[in-house]
PDB file of C-alpha atoms in Angstrom:
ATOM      1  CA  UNK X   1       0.000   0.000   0.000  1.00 94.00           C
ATOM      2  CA  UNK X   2       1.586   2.978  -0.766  1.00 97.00           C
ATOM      3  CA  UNK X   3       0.529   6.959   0.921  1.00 98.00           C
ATOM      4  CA  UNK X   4      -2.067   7.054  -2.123  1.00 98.00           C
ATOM      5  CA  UNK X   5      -4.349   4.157  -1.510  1.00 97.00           C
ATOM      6  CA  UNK X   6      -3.986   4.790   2.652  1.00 98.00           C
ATOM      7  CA  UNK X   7      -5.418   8.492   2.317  1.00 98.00           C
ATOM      8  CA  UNK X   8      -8.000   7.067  -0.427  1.00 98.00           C
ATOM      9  CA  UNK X   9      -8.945   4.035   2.475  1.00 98.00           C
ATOM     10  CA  UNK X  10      -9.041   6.283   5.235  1.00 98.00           C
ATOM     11  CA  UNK X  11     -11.270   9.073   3.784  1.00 98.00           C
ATOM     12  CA  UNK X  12     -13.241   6.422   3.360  1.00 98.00           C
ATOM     13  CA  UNK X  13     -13.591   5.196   7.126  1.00 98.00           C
ATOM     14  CA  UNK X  14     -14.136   8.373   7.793  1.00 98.00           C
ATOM     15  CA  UNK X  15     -17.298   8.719   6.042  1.00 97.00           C
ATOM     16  CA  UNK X  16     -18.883   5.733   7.736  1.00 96.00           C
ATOM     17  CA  UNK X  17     -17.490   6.039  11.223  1.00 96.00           C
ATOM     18  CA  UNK X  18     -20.777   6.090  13.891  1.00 96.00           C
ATOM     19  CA  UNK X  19     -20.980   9.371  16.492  1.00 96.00           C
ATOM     20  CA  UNK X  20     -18.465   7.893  19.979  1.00 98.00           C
ATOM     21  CA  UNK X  21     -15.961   5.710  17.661  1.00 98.00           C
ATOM     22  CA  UNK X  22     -12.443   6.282  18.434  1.00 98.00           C
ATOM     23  CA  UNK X  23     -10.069   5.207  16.215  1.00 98.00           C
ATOM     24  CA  UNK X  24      -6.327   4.863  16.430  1.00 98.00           C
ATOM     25  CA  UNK X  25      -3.119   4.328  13.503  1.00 98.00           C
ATOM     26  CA  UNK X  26       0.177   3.388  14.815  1.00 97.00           C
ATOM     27  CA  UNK X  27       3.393   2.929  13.081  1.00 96.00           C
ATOM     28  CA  UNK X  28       4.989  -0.703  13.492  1.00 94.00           C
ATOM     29  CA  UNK X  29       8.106  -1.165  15.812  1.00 92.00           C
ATOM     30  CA  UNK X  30       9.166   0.994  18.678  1.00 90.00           C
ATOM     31  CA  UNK X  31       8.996   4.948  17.561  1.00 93.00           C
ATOM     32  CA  UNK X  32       5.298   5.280  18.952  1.00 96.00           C
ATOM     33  CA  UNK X  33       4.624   6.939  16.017  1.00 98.00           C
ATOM     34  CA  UNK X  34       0.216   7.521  15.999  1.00 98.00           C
ATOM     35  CA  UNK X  35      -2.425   9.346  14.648  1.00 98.00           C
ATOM     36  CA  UNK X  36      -6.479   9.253  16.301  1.00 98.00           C
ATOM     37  CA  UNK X  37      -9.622  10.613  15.523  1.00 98.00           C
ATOM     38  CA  UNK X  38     -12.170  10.886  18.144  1.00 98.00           C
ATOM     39  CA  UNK X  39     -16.217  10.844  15.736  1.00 98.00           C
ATOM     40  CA  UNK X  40     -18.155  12.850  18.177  1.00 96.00           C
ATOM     41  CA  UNK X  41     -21.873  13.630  17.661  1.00 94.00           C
ATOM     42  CA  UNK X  42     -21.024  17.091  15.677  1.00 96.00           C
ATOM     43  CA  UNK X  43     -17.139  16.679  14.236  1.00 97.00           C
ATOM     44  CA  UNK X  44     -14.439  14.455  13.808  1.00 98.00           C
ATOM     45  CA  UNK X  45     -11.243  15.688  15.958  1.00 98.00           C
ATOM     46  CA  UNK X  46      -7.718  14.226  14.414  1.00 98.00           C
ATOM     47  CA  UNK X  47      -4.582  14.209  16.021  1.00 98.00           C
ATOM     48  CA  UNK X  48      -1.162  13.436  14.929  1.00 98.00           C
ATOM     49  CA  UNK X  49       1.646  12.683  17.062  1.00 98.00           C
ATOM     50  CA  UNK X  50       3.426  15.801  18.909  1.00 98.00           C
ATOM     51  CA  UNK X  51       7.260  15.158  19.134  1.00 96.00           C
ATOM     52  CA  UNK X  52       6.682  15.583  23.123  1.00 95.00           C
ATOM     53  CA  UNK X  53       5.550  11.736  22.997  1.00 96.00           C
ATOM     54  CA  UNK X  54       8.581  10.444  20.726  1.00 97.00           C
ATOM     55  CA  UNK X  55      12.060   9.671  21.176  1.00 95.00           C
ATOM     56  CA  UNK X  56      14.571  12.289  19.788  1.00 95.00           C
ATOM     57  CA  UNK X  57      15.297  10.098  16.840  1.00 94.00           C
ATOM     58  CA  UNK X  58      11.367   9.354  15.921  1.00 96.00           C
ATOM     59  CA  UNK X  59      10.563  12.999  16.042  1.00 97.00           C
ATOM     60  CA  UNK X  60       9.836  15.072  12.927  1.00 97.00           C
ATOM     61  CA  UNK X  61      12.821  17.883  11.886  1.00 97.00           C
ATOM     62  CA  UNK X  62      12.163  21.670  12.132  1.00 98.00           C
ATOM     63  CA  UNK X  63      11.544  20.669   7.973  1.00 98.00           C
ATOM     64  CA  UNK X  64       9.484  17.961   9.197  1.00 98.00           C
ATOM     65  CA  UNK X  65       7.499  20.245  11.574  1.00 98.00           C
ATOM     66  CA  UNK X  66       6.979  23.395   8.856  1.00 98.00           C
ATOM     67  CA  UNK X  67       5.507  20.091   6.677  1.00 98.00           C
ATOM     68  CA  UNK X  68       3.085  19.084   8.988  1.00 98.00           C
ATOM     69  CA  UNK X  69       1.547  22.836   9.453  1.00 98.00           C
ATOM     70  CA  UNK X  70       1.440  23.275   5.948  1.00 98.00           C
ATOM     71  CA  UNK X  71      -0.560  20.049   5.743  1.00 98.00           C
ATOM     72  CA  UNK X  72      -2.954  21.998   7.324  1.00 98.00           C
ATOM     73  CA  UNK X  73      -2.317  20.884  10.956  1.00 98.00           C
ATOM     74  CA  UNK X  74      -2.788  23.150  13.901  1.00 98.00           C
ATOM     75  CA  UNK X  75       0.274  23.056  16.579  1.00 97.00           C
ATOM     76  CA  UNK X  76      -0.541  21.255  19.432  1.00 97.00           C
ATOM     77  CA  UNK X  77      -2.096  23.959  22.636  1.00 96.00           C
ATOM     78  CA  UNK X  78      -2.222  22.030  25.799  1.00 95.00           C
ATOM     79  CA  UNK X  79      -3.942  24.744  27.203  1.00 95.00           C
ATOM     80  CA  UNK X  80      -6.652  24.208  24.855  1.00 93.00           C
ATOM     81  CA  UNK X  81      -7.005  20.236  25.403  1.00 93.00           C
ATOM     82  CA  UNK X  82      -4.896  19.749  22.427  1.00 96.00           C
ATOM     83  CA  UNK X  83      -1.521  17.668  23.316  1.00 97.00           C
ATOM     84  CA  UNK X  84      -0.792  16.790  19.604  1.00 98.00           C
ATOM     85  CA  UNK X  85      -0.781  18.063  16.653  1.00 98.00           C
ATOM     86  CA  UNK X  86      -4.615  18.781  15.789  1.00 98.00           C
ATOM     87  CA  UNK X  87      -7.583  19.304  13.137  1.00 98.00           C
ATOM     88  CA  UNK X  88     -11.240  19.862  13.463  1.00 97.00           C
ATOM     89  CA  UNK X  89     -13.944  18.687  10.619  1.00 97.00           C
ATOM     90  CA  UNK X  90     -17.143  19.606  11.402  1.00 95.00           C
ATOM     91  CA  UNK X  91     -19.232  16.085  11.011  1.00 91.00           C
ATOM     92  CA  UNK X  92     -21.212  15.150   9.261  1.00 91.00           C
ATOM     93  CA  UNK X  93     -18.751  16.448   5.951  1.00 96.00           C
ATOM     94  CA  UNK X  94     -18.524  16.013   2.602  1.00 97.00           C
ATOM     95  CA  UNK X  95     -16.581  12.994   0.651  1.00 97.00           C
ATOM     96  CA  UNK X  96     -13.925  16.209  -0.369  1.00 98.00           C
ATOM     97  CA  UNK X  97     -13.496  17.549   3.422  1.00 98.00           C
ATOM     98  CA  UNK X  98     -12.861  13.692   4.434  1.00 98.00           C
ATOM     99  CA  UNK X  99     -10.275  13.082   1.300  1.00 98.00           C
ATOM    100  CA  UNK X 100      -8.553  16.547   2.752  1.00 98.00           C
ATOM    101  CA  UNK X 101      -8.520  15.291   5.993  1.00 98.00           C
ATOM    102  CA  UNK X 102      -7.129  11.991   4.883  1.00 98.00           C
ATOM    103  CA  UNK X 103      -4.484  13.241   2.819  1.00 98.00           C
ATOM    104  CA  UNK X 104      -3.046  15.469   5.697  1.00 98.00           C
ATOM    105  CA  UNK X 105      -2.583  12.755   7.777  1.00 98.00           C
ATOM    106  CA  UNK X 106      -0.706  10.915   5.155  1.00 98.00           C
ATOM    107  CA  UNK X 107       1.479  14.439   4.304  1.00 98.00           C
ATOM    108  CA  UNK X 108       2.006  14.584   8.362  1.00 98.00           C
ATOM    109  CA  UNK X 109       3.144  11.431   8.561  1.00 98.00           C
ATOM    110  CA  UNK X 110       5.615  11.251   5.410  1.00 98.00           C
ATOM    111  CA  UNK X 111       6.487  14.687   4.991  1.00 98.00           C
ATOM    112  CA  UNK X 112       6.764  15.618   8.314  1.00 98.00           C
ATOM    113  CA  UNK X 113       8.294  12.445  10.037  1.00 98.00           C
ATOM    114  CA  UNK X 114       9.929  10.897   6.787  1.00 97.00           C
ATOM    115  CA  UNK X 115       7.673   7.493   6.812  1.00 97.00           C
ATOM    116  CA  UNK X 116       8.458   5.665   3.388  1.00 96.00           C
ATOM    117  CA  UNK X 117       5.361   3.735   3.703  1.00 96.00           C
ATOM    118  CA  UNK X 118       2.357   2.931   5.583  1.00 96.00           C
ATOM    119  CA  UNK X 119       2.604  -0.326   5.218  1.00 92.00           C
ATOM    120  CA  UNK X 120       2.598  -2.125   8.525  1.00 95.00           C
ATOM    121  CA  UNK X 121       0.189  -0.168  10.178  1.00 97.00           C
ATOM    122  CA  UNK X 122      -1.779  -1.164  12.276  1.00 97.00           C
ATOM    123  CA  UNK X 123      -4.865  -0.019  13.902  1.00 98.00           C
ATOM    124  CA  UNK X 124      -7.157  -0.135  17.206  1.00 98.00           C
ATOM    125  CA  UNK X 125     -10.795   0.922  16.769  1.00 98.00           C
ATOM    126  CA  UNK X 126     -13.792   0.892  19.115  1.00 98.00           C
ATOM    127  CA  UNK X 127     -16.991   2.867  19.471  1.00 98.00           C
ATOM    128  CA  UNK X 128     -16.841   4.843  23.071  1.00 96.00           C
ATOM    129  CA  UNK X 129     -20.284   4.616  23.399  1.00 95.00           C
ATOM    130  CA  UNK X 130     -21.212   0.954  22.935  1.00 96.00           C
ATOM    131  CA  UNK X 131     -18.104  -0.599  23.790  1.00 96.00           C
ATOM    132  CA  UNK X 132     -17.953  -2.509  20.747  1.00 97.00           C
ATOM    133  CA  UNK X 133     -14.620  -2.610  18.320  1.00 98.00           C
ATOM    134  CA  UNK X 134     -15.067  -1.702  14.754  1.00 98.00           C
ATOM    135  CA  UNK X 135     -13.965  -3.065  11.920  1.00 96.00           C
ATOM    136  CA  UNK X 136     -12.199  -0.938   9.332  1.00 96.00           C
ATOM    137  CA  UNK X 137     -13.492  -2.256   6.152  1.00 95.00           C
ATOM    138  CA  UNK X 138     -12.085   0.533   3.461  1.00 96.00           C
ATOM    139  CA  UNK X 139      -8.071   0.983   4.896  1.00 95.00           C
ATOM    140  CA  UNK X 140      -6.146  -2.358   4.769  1.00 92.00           C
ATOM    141  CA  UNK X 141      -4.680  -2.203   7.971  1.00 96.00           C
ATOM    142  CA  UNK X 142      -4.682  -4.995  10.626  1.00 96.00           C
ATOM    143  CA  UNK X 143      -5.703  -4.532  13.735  1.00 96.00           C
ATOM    144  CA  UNK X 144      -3.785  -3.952  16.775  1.00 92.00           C
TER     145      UNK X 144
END
């Protein structure tokens, strides 16, 4: 799978994903490397990965970090509830707004922390308010 067919996959779970799932990506091996979304009943919150969670050698470059903003990723704010790098989609959206969203988090993770591929990923998903795990159907990831 190359960053193409995961941001084509992924816009696509995020189209069907029901109001209290929680879904989380995480890079194979040991740089703790993540990205989650949080479906609420009125917008889909995203996070990437804040270098504050990674070891010096897994975090992203100053390059790396100007990469991720210009993917359209707000720095993370603490103060605001926001310990990684963040993004707000109002919810439901449109099919474009989800591809956007999608494709950030793919130019996040290989433009700003130099991933080759996302192959390997894997991912945990459940829905908060039923306690049941979901299946992503659309990304071909494993899960967790």
């Amino acid at each position: 799978m190359d960053w193409d067919e995961f941001a084509r996959g992924l816009a696509e779970e995020f189209a069907v994903l029901p109001a209290g799932a929680l879904l989380v990506l995480s890079e194979p091996g040991e740089s703790g490397r993540y990205a989650q979304f949080a479906q609420g009943p009125d917008e889909l919150v995203a996070y990437v990965v804040a270098d504050s969670f990674l070891s010096e050698r897994a975090r992203a470059t100053p390059e790396g970090a100007r990469a991720i903003a210009r993917a359209g990723w707000r720095e993370p704010d603490p103060s605001a509830g926001h310990e990684n790098w963040w993004q707000v989609l109002p919810w439901p959206a449109s099919s474009r707004q989800y591809r956007a969203l999608a494709e950030s988090v793919a130019a996040a993770l290989r433009d700003g922390y130099g991933i080759s591929t996302p192959g390997g990923w894997s991912y945990q998903a459940w829905n908060e308010t039923t306690g049941e795990d979901l299946e992503l159907r659309h990304l071909r990831l494993s899960p967790a």
